[in-house]
XYZ file of C-alpha atoms in Angstrom:
368
model
C -9.924 -22.531 -39.412
C -13.001 -20.566 -39.167
C -16.083 -21.821 -37.082
C -18.424 -21.405 -39.819
C -17.669 -23.294 -43.040
C -20.098 -22.250 -45.832
C -20.602 -24.520 -48.815
C -21.907 -21.782 -51.209
C -20.360 -18.372 -50.832
C -23.022 -16.955 -53.229
C -26.482 -16.866 -51.750
C -29.336 -17.515 -54.200
C -31.793 -14.703 -55.108
C -34.186 -14.047 -52.333
C -31.813 -15.281 -49.671
C -32.061 -13.131 -46.512
C -29.028 -11.076 -45.795
C -27.304 -9.836 -42.673
C -29.490 -7.557 -40.446
C -32.799 -9.394 -41.578
C -34.770 -9.849 -38.487
C -37.929 -11.597 -39.281
C -38.525 -14.585 -37.016
C -40.306 -17.842 -37.212
C -42.266 -17.167 -33.814
C -43.400 -13.826 -34.688
C -46.457 -15.428 -36.234
C -47.590 -16.307 -32.851
C -46.170 -13.147 -31.072
C -43.930 -15.317 -28.834
C -40.898 -13.175 -27.712
C -37.378 -14.773 -27.342
C -36.019 -15.579 -24.037
C -33.992 -12.747 -22.612
C -30.366 -12.461 -23.349
C -29.210 -14.100 -20.171
C -31.276 -17.246 -20.871
C -29.648 -17.421 -24.329
C -26.131 -17.033 -22.698
C -26.984 -19.733 -20.026
C -27.024 -22.280 -22.942
C -23.291 -22.252 -22.813
C -23.058 -23.097 -19.139
C -21.593 -26.538 -18.802
C -23.772 -29.069 -16.807
C -22.163 -30.194 -13.347
C -21.341 -33.355 -14.842
C -19.227 -32.024 -17.720
C -15.570 -32.877 -17.786
C -14.092 -30.652 -20.543
C -11.064 -31.175 -22.696
C -8.615 -29.863 -20.082
C -10.178 -31.102 -16.748
C -10.764 -34.551 -18.304
C -7.429 -35.009 -19.991
C -6.366 -37.757 -17.532
C -9.602 -39.887 -18.631
C -8.768 -42.921 -20.767
C -9.789 -42.647 -24.514
C -12.792 -45.075 -25.405
C -12.184 -48.298 -27.158
C -14.949 -47.514 -29.507
C -17.217 -44.640 -30.475
C -20.578 -45.682 -31.963
C -21.789 -42.911 -34.173
C -25.296 -42.594 -35.626
C -26.091 -40.464 -38.699
C -28.767 -40.185 -41.569
C -27.857 -40.965 -45.294
C -29.058 -37.623 -46.350
C -27.601 -34.390 -47.665
C -28.149 -32.394 -44.558
C -25.789 -34.708 -42.770
C -23.086 -34.399 -45.458
C -20.568 -33.628 -42.680
C -21.193 -37.250 -41.544
C -21.088 -38.657 -45.037
C -17.798 -36.850 -45.814
C -16.259 -38.029 -42.474
C -17.202 -41.607 -42.982
C -16.427 -41.773 -46.803
C -13.203 -40.098 -46.621
C -11.967 -41.438 -43.341
C -11.663 -38.051 -41.500
C -13.616 -39.468 -38.377
C -11.884 -42.711 -38.141
C -8.412 -41.224 -38.788
C -8.934 -38.860 -35.819
C -10.230 -41.170 -33.379
C -7.671 -43.606 -34.264
C -4.885 -41.340 -32.941
C -5.899 -42.655 -29.638
C -6.696 -46.264 -30.801
C -10.378 -45.711 -30.765
C -12.351 -47.503 -33.262
C -15.419 -45.876 -35.166
C -18.607 -47.959 -35.544
C -21.399 -46.246 -37.433
C -25.221 -46.929 -37.241
C -27.557 -45.439 -40.062
C -30.929 -43.851 -38.913
C -33.735 -42.450 -41.040
C -35.577 -40.699 -38.236
C -34.698 -38.745 -35.078
C -36.729 -40.347 -32.660
C -35.016 -43.733 -33.508
C -31.507 -42.272 -33.063
C -32.585 -40.512 -29.838
C -33.927 -43.901 -28.431
C -30.452 -45.618 -29.492
C -28.679 -42.837 -27.837
C -30.556 -42.707 -24.580
C -30.409 -46.555 -24.484
C -26.657 -46.498 -24.728
C -26.676 -48.173 -28.059
C -24.875 -45.432 -29.624
C -22.441 -42.627 -28.100
C -22.925 -39.916 -30.490
C -25.158 -38.713 -33.352
C -25.798 -36.316 -36.002
C -29.388 -34.993 -35.264
C -31.902 -32.548 -36.160
C -32.421 -29.683 -33.513
C -35.996 -30.761 -32.584
C -35.276 -34.471 -31.518
C -32.115 -33.054 -29.747
C -34.310 -30.543 -28.007
C -37.108 -33.004 -27.156
C -34.436 -35.468 -25.780
C -32.938 -32.939 -23.599
C -36.093 -31.257 -22.162
C -37.998 -34.694 -21.479
C -34.870 -36.065 -19.730
C -34.685 -33.192 -17.480
C -31.327 -32.008 -19.091
C -29.505 -35.506 -18.534
C -29.569 -37.287 -22.002
C -27.151 -35.503 -24.373
C -24.991 -32.580 -25.023
C -24.648 -30.423 -28.353
C -20.938 -30.468 -29.232
C -21.216 -28.513 -32.499
C -23.406 -27.740 -35.491
C -23.348 -29.343 -38.578
C -25.658 -27.826 -41.066
C -27.840 -24.845 -41.388
C -30.568 -23.848 -43.778
C -31.863 -26.410 -46.527
C -35.756 -26.246 -46.008
C -38.494 -24.894 -48.014
C -42.220 -24.820 -48.672
C -42.668 -26.088 -52.384
C -45.918 -25.526 -54.055
C -47.543 -26.960 -57.189
C -48.264 -24.938 -60.260
C -51.086 -22.588 -59.612
C -50.244 -21.942 -56.069
C -48.342 -18.437 -56.096
C -48.832 -17.277 -52.594
C -49.445 -18.693 -49.152
C -52.982 -17.377 -49.207
C -53.547 -19.552 -52.323
C -53.242 -22.545 -49.912
C -56.610 -21.858 -48.403
C -58.860 -24.819 -48.656
C -55.776 -27.188 -49.474
C -53.314 -29.298 -48.033
C -49.579 -29.311 -47.234
C -47.233 -32.101 -46.048
C -44.605 -31.910 -43.286
C -42.155 -34.631 -42.396
C -43.204 -35.297 -39.036
C -45.770 -33.685 -36.299
C -43.762 -30.903 -34.392
C -40.435 -31.368 -36.186
C -38.839 -28.259 -37.331
C -40.390 -27.922 -40.636
C -43.802 -28.587 -39.130
C -43.306 -25.655 -36.572
C -42.312 -23.396 -39.314
C -45.434 -24.297 -41.397
C -47.810 -24.022 -38.254
C -46.341 -20.601 -37.405
C -46.540 -19.211 -40.799
C -50.279 -20.219 -41.438
C -51.079 -18.826 -37.918
C -49.376 -15.588 -39.000
C -51.537 -15.503 -42.194
C -54.720 -16.432 -40.377
C -54.913 -19.833 -42.316
C -54.747 -22.177 -39.434
C -58.202 -23.360 -39.762
C -58.250 -23.267 -43.711
C -55.171 -25.375 -44.443
C -54.858 -29.107 -43.525
C -51.467 -30.137 -42.547
C -50.641 -34.019 -43.054
C -47.061 -35.772 -42.637
C -45.273 -37.787 -45.301
C -42.060 -39.423 -45.174
C -39.303 -38.708 -47.663
C -40.112 -41.740 -49.511
C -43.746 -40.808 -50.234
C -43.941 -36.894 -50.340
C -42.798 -36.761 -54.071
C -45.445 -39.233 -55.132
C -48.239 -37.435 -53.168
C -47.032 -34.308 -54.831
C -47.036 -35.692 -58.306
C -50.460 -37.209 -57.818
C -51.941 -33.945 -56.693
C -52.940 -35.276 -53.441
C -51.124 -32.407 -51.752
C -50.886 -28.838 -52.753
C -47.405 -28.067 -51.229
C -44.914 -29.484 -48.976
C -42.583 -28.051 -46.363
C -39.601 -30.349 -46.427
C -35.768 -30.474 -45.812
C -33.101 -31.079 -48.410
C -32.882 -32.899 -50.694
C -36.552 -33.324 -50.711
C -37.293 -29.649 -51.479
C -35.054 -29.791 -54.479
C -36.598 -33.078 -55.561
C -40.050 -31.690 -55.585
C -38.615 -28.619 -57.609
C -37.410 -31.003 -60.224
C -40.805 -32.482 -60.355
C -42.581 -29.277 -61.285
C -42.947 -27.623 -58.045
C -41.654 -24.151 -57.137
C -40.273 -22.537 -53.880
C -42.975 -20.479 -52.220
C -41.143 -20.131 -48.793
C -37.383 -20.513 -48.356
C -37.326 -21.066 -44.610
C -34.338 -18.899 -44.321
C -36.451 -15.815 -44.726
C -38.047 -16.683 -41.440
C -34.802 -16.549 -39.386
C -32.220 -13.947 -38.219
C -29.804 -13.605 -40.956
C -31.191 -16.485 -42.677
C -29.691 -19.110 -40.416
C -31.233 -21.931 -38.559
C -29.998 -25.303 -37.440
C -30.654 -28.225 -39.739
C -28.086 -30.855 -38.238
C -26.343 -31.026 -34.863
C -23.465 -33.030 -33.583
C -24.617 -34.358 -30.138
C -22.940 -36.696 -27.574
C -24.483 -38.742 -24.675
C -23.750 -36.911 -21.325
C -22.394 -40.167 -19.925
C -19.989 -40.536 -22.752
C -18.817 -37.006 -22.743
C -18.235 -37.192 -19.000
C -16.421 -40.717 -19.167
C -14.315 -39.911 -22.408
C -13.649 -36.218 -22.987
C -10.559 -36.841 -25.044
C -12.576 -39.101 -27.416
C -14.969 -36.347 -27.818
C -12.276 -34.022 -28.685
C -11.065 -36.363 -31.464
C -14.609 -36.678 -32.658
C -14.782 -32.854 -32.884
C -11.349 -32.682 -34.754
C -12.696 -35.290 -37.258
C -15.844 -33.237 -37.702
C -13.919 -30.014 -38.281
C -11.942 -31.869 -41.078
C -15.258 -32.824 -42.705
C -16.526 -29.263 -42.556
C -13.109 -28.149 -44.074
C -13.284 -30.680 -46.910
C -16.774 -29.591 -47.624
C -15.927 -25.849 -47.887
C -12.929 -26.363 -50.192
C -13.726 -29.376 -52.510
C -14.851 -28.925 -55.944
C -18.682 -29.213 -56.277
C -18.672 -32.341 -58.227
C -16.718 -33.970 -55.398
C -19.133 -32.839 -52.810
C -22.066 -34.145 -54.908
C -20.247 -37.521 -55.487
C -19.634 -37.868 -51.843
C -23.129 -37.110 -50.902
C -24.649 -39.498 -53.471
C -22.089 -42.437 -53.005
C -22.164 -41.905 -49.115
C -25.974 -42.012 -49.216
C -26.243 -45.042 -51.275
C -23.607 -47.035 -49.459
C -25.508 -46.228 -46.209
C -28.798 -47.329 -47.554
C -30.300 -44.062 -48.572
C -32.147 -43.099 -51.433
C -30.521 -42.710 -54.974
C -31.037 -39.413 -56.153
C -30.164 -37.408 -59.246
C -26.923 -35.461 -58.835
C -28.486 -32.331 -60.104
C -31.034 -32.593 -57.094
C -28.189 -32.904 -54.797
C -26.427 -29.932 -56.371
C -29.610 -27.771 -55.947
C -30.030 -28.871 -52.365
C -26.326 -28.009 -51.522
C -26.986 -24.355 -52.759
C -29.444 -23.858 -49.798
C -27.271 -25.527 -47.160
C -24.465 -24.000 -45.074
C -22.098 -26.706 -43.231
C -20.950 -25.011 -39.959
C -19.659 -25.891 -36.743
C -21.579 -23.063 -35.219
C -24.462 -24.705 -32.962
C -26.616 -21.695 -33.371
C -27.723 -21.811 -29.808
C -29.438 -18.671 -29.940
C -32.138 -20.177 -31.988
C -32.962 -22.988 -29.489
C -35.290 -20.702 -27.248
C -37.146 -19.688 -30.305
C -37.803 -23.163 -31.442
C -38.996 -23.982 -27.680
C -41.218 -20.898 -27.715
C -42.798 -21.632 -31.082
C -43.620 -25.250 -29.880
C -45.011 -24.229 -26.512
C -47.014 -21.485 -28.205
C -48.469 -23.632 -31.133
C -49.446 -26.422 -28.605
C -47.039 -29.083 -30.322
C -45.082 -29.463 -27.175
C -47.197 -29.204 -23.981
C -45.257 -28.133 -20.946
C -42.495 -26.444 -22.908
C -43.398 -22.964 -22.121
C -41.042 -22.957 -18.977
C -38.098 -25.193 -19.764
C -34.524 -24.715 -18.831
C -31.872 -25.325 -21.536
C -28.777 -24.666 -19.287
C -26.205 -27.142 -20.056
C -27.461 -28.145 -23.375
C -24.615 -26.674 -25.510
C -21.058 -27.409 -24.394
C -18.821 -26.342 -27.322
C -15.432 -26.400 -25.789
C -14.273 -29.237 -27.847
C -15.245 -27.590 -30.904
C -13.872 -24.036 -29.848
C -10.439 -25.924 -29.117
C -10.596 -27.570 -32.381
C -11.262 -24.351 -34.158
C -8.565 -22.503 -32.082
C -5.959 -25.259 -33.088
C -6.829 -24.816 -36.712
C -6.322 -21.157 -36.630
C -2.888 -21.665 -35.062
C -2.016 -23.940 -37.829
C -2.898 -21.499 -40.541
C -1.658 -18.190 -39.034
């Protein structure tokens, strides 16, 4: 089992290749943290009981998992739809309970309040929770998805400069796409010339079709939906990141739950790995149907399968948490003024991927 499971082995035209070093924060001339700081992301926090040291801890009776009914959370959708998560947790008699969210802040609130134990989350809410809690709220166990975001413009907008005097929409202030948009506009000297508004996934397509916005920086499947409704990709966010990889979804666990039930976290990681393996090996139509049906059953939007198919082409489903990108996100937020006080934050202990690495090692032994 490899730690990176890519849905589409053939990158679309214009996708950055290995070795490309353009960075999202270059627009504001913010350097990455030193290599030692990046390495410190993998230092376990003092509370951590890993798979080996916590082997005597009792498995949890129940694991309450939050996720979103959207294509970037396909590992969760596949895990729930095909029983991968429930099966693995059930090996220790742990029951799986799921709760569906539509916004990161609500999921974080539930995790911090103890209403859920683990969640699939975007990197920005995960970072915000960790930083604002003083490093005590959650731990990143594994990655889930990379890529899958783009700036889609209406007809007649053929360059970023053409947006001057216009308006673009992002999902939420200071989220990952919002930071990318602000950094790019700053790089091009357009900060004061382009208005940024915020639109939920349910309204962005309507605003686009009515001509009320000129472009939208959106995650999938909304970028592909805007394409299907007459837009074209002006900027694929992958071109702003090293090797075209940036986190879109992560698997996180509350620190309290991880400390009390490390064996259950291991089972969660095992189920997550089965989901990623299935996504990598299944026929395209089966993946599309799983995402469409799983989203609908979870209360999400019903989208054209062709839109989902297009979205999958921009996504990589991977267990790699891509921790080297987190300082970059923090630096960009601090430099752009979207996260006051983030110019000197510690990320020690944010990532503990030992459960994931144990899962990957076991998979490699089975296939060798």
